[in-house]
Short mmCIF file of C-alpha atoms in Angstrom, two decimals:
data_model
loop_
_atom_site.label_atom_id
_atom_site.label_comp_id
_atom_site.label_asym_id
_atom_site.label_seq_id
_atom_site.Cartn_x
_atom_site.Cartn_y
_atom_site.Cartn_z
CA UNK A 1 80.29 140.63 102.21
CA UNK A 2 79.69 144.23 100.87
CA UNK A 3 77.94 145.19 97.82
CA UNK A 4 80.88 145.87 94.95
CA UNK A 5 82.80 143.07 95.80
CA UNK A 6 81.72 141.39 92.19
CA UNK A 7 82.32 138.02 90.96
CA UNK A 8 82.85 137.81 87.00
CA UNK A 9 81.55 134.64 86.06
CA UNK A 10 81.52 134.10 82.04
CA UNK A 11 77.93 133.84 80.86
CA UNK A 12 79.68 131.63 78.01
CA UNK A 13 81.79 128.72 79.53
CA UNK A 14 81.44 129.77 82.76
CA UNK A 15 84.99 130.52 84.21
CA UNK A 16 85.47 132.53 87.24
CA UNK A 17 87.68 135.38 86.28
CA UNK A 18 89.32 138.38 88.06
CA UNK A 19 87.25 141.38 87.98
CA UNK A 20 90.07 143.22 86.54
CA UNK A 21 90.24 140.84 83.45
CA UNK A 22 89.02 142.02 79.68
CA UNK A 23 88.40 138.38 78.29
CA UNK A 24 88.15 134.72 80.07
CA UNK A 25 90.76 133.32 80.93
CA UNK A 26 88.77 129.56 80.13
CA UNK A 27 87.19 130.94 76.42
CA UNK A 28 89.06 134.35 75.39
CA UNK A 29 84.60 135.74 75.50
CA UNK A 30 85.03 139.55 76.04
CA UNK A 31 83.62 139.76 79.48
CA UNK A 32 80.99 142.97 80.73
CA UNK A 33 82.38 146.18 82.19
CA UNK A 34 82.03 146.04 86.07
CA UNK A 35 81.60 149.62 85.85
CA UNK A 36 78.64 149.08 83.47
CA UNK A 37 77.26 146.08 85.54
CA UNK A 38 77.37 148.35 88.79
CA UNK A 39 75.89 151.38 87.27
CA UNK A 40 72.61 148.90 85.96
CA UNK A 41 72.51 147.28 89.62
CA UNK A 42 71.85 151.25 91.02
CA UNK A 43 69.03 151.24 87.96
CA UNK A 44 67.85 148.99 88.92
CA UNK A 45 67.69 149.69 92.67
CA UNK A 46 66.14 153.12 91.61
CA UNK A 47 63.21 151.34 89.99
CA UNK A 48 63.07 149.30 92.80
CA UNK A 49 62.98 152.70 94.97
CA UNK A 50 59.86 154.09 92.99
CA UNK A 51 57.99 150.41 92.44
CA UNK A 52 58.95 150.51 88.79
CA UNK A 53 59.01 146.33 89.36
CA UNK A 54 58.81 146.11 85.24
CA UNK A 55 62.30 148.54 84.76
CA UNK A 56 63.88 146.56 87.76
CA UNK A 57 62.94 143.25 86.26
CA UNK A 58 64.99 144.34 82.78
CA UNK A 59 67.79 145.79 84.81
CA UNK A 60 68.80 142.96 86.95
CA UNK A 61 68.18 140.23 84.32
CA UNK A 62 70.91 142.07 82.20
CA UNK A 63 73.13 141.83 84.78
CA UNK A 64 72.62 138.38 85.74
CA UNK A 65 72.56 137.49 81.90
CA UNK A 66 76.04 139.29 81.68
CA UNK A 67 76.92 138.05 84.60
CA UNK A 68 75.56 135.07 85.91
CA UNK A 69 78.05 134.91 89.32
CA UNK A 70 76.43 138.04 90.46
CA UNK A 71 74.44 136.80 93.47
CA UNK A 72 73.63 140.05 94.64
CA UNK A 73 71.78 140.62 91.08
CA UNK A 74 70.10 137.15 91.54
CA UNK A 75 68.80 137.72 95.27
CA UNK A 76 67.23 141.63 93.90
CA UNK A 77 65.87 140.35 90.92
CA UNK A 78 64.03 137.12 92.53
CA UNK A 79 62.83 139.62 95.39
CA UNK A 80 61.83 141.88 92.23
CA UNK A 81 59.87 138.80 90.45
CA UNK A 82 58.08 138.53 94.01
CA UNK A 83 56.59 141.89 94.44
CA UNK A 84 55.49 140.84 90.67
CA UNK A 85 53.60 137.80 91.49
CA UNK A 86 55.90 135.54 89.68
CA UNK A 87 56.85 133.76 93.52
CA UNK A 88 57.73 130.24 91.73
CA UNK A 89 60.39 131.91 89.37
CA UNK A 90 61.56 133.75 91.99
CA UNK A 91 62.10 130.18 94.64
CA UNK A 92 63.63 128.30 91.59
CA UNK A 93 66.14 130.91 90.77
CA UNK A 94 67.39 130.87 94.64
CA UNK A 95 67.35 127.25 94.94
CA UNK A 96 69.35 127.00 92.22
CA UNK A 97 71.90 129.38 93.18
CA UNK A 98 71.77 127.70 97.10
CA UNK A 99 70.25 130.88 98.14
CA UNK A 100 67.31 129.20 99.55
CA UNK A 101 65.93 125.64 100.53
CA UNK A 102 62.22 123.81 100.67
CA UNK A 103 60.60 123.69 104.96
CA UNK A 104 57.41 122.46 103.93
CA UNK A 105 54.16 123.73 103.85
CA UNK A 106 54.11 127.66 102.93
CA UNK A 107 52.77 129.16 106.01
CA UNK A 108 51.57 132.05 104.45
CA UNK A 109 48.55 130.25 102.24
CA UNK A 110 48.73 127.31 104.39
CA UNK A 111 49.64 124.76 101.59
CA UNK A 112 46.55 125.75 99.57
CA UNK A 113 48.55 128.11 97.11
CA UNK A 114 46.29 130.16 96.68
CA UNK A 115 46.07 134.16 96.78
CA UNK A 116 45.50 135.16 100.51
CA UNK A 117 44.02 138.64 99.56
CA UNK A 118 41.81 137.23 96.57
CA UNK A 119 41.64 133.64 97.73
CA UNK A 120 42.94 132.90 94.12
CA UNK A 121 40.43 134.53 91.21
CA UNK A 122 42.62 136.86 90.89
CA UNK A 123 40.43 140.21 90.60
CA UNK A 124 40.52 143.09 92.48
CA UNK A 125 38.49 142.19 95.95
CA UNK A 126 37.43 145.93 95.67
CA UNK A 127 36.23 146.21 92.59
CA UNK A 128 35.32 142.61 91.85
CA UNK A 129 36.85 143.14 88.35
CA UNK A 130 34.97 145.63 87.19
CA UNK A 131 37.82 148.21 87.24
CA UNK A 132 35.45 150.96 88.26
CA UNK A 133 35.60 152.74 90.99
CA UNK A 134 33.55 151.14 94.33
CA UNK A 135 32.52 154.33 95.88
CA UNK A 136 30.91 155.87 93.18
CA UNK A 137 30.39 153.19 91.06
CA UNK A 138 32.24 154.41 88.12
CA UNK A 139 30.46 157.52 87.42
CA UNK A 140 32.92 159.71 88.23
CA UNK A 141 30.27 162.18 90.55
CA UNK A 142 30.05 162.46 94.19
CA UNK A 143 28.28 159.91 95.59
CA UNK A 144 26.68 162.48 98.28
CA UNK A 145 25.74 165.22 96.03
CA UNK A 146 25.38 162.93 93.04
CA UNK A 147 27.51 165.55 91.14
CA UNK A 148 25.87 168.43 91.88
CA UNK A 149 28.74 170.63 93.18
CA UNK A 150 26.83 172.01 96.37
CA UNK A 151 29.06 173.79 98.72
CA UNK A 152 27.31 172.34 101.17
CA UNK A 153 28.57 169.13 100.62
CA UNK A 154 30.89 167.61 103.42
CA UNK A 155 32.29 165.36 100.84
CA UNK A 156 33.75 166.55 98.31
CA UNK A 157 33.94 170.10 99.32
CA UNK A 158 31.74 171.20 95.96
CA UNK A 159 33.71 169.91 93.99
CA UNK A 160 31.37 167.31 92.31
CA UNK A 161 33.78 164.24 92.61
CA UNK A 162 34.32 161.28 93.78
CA UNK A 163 36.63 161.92 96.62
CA UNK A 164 38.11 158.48 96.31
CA UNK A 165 38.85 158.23 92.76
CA UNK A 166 38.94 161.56 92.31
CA UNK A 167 36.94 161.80 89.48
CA UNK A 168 38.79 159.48 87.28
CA UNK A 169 35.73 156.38 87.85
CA UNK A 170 38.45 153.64 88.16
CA UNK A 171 39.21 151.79 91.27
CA UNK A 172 42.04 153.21 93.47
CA UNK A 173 42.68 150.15 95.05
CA UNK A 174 43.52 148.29 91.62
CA UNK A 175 44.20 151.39 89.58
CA UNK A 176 41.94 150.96 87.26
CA UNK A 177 43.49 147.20 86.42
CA UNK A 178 40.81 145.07 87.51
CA UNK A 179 42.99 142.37 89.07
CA UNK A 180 44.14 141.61 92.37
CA UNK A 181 46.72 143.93 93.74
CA UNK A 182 48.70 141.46 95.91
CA UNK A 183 49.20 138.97 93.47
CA UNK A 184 49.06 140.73 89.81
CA UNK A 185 46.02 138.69 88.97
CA UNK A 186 47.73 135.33 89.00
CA UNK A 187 45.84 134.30 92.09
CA UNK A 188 48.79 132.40 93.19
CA UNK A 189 50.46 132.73 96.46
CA UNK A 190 52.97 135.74 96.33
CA UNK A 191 55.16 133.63 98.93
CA UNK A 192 55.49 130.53 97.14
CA UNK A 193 54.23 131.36 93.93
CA UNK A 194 50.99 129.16 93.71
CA UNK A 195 53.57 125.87 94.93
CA UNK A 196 52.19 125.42 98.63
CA UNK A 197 55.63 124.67 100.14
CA UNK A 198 57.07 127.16 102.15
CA UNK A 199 61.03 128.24 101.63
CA UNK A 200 63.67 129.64 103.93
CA UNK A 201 66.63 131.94 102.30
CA UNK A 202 70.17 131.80 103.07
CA UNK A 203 71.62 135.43 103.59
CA UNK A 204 74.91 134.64 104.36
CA UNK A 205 76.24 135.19 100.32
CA UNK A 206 74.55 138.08 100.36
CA UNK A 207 75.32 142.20 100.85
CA UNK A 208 74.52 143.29 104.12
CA UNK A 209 73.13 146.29 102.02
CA UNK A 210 70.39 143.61 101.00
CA UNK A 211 69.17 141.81 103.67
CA UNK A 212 66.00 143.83 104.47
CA UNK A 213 64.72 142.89 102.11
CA UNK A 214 64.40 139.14 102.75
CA UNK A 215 61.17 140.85 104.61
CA UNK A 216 59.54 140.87 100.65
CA UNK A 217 59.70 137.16 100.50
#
């Protein structure tokens, strides 16, 4: 299967209907441009492109709410809710299209559903929470030349800043959040989504264009 080859599936009684039909056939509902449904899919793929989870999120939830046969949209917007710590939506919404089934234990947390980067608090294992930066300690100066601007400084050149933060006293590794990067500050599993039991996805329904990535979940 290649992406574009849509399924129109009426979000209101849903009937399966031509892609080149204006209204079910089942309930006379005016169905969604595919035009307009394609062009949100590449807006959503942009977002995807420059991490803008949040705008992906919106995108592909129109389209599935539009269009709720779309299993393209499903399979990028469960991969989106995954890079956004929200694992268990993500599992529920491809079990119930049959896009993925239960193995067991998840081996990535080992059944304990828990956070393998925070080991499930949920802060920022740089920080510890405090948003600040680590290196200088949130002051915002050089660490070497405590600020001083000294050309002699290896650091930061004479500059005065914090070379890792660069002078903005919030943690790089959290951006200035607080929480834990990997999982959003859920401190859930990002691979099962805080459930323990591990899941295997069925590709076969889905756009070639799509399958790498099935390395996200």
């Amino acid at each position: 299967m290649k992406w574009g080859d849509i399924v129109l599936k009426c979000p209101r009684c849903g009937e399966v209907n031509n892609d080149k039909e204006l209204y079910c056939a089942g309930c006379q509902n005016k169905l969604p441009s595919i035009t307009a449904l394609r062009s949100t899919i590449r807006a959503g793929l942009e977002a995807l492109d420059s991490k803008d989870f949040r705008k992906a999120l919106d995108r592909f939830t129109d389209v599935v709410r539009q269009n709720p046969g779309d299993i393209d949209a499903w399979f990028l917007l469960a991969a989106t809710k995954i890079r956004s710590g929200k694992g268990s939506e993500a599992w529920e919404d491809l079990i119930e299209m049959g896009l993925a089934s239960e193995t067991g234990r998840c081996a990535h947390c080992r059944g304990s559903g828990k956070c393998r980067e925070c080991g499930g608090p949920g802060i920022c294992i740089m920080c510890r929470g405090t948003k600040k930066c680590s290196y200088c300690g949130g002051t915002e100066n050089c660490p070497t030349c405590k600020g001083q601007r000294s050309d002699e400084c290896n650091h930061c050149k004479g500059t005065g800043k914090c070379i890792r933060c660069k002078g903005s006293a919030e943690c790089n590794y959290c951006n200035g959040y607080g929480h834990c990067s990997k999982c959003k500050g859920t401190g859930y599993c990002t691979f099962c989504g805080g459930t323990g039991t591990g899941h295997t996805l069925d590709l076969s329904s889905i756009s070639v264009e799509f399958h790498e990535l099935s390395n996200w979940f």
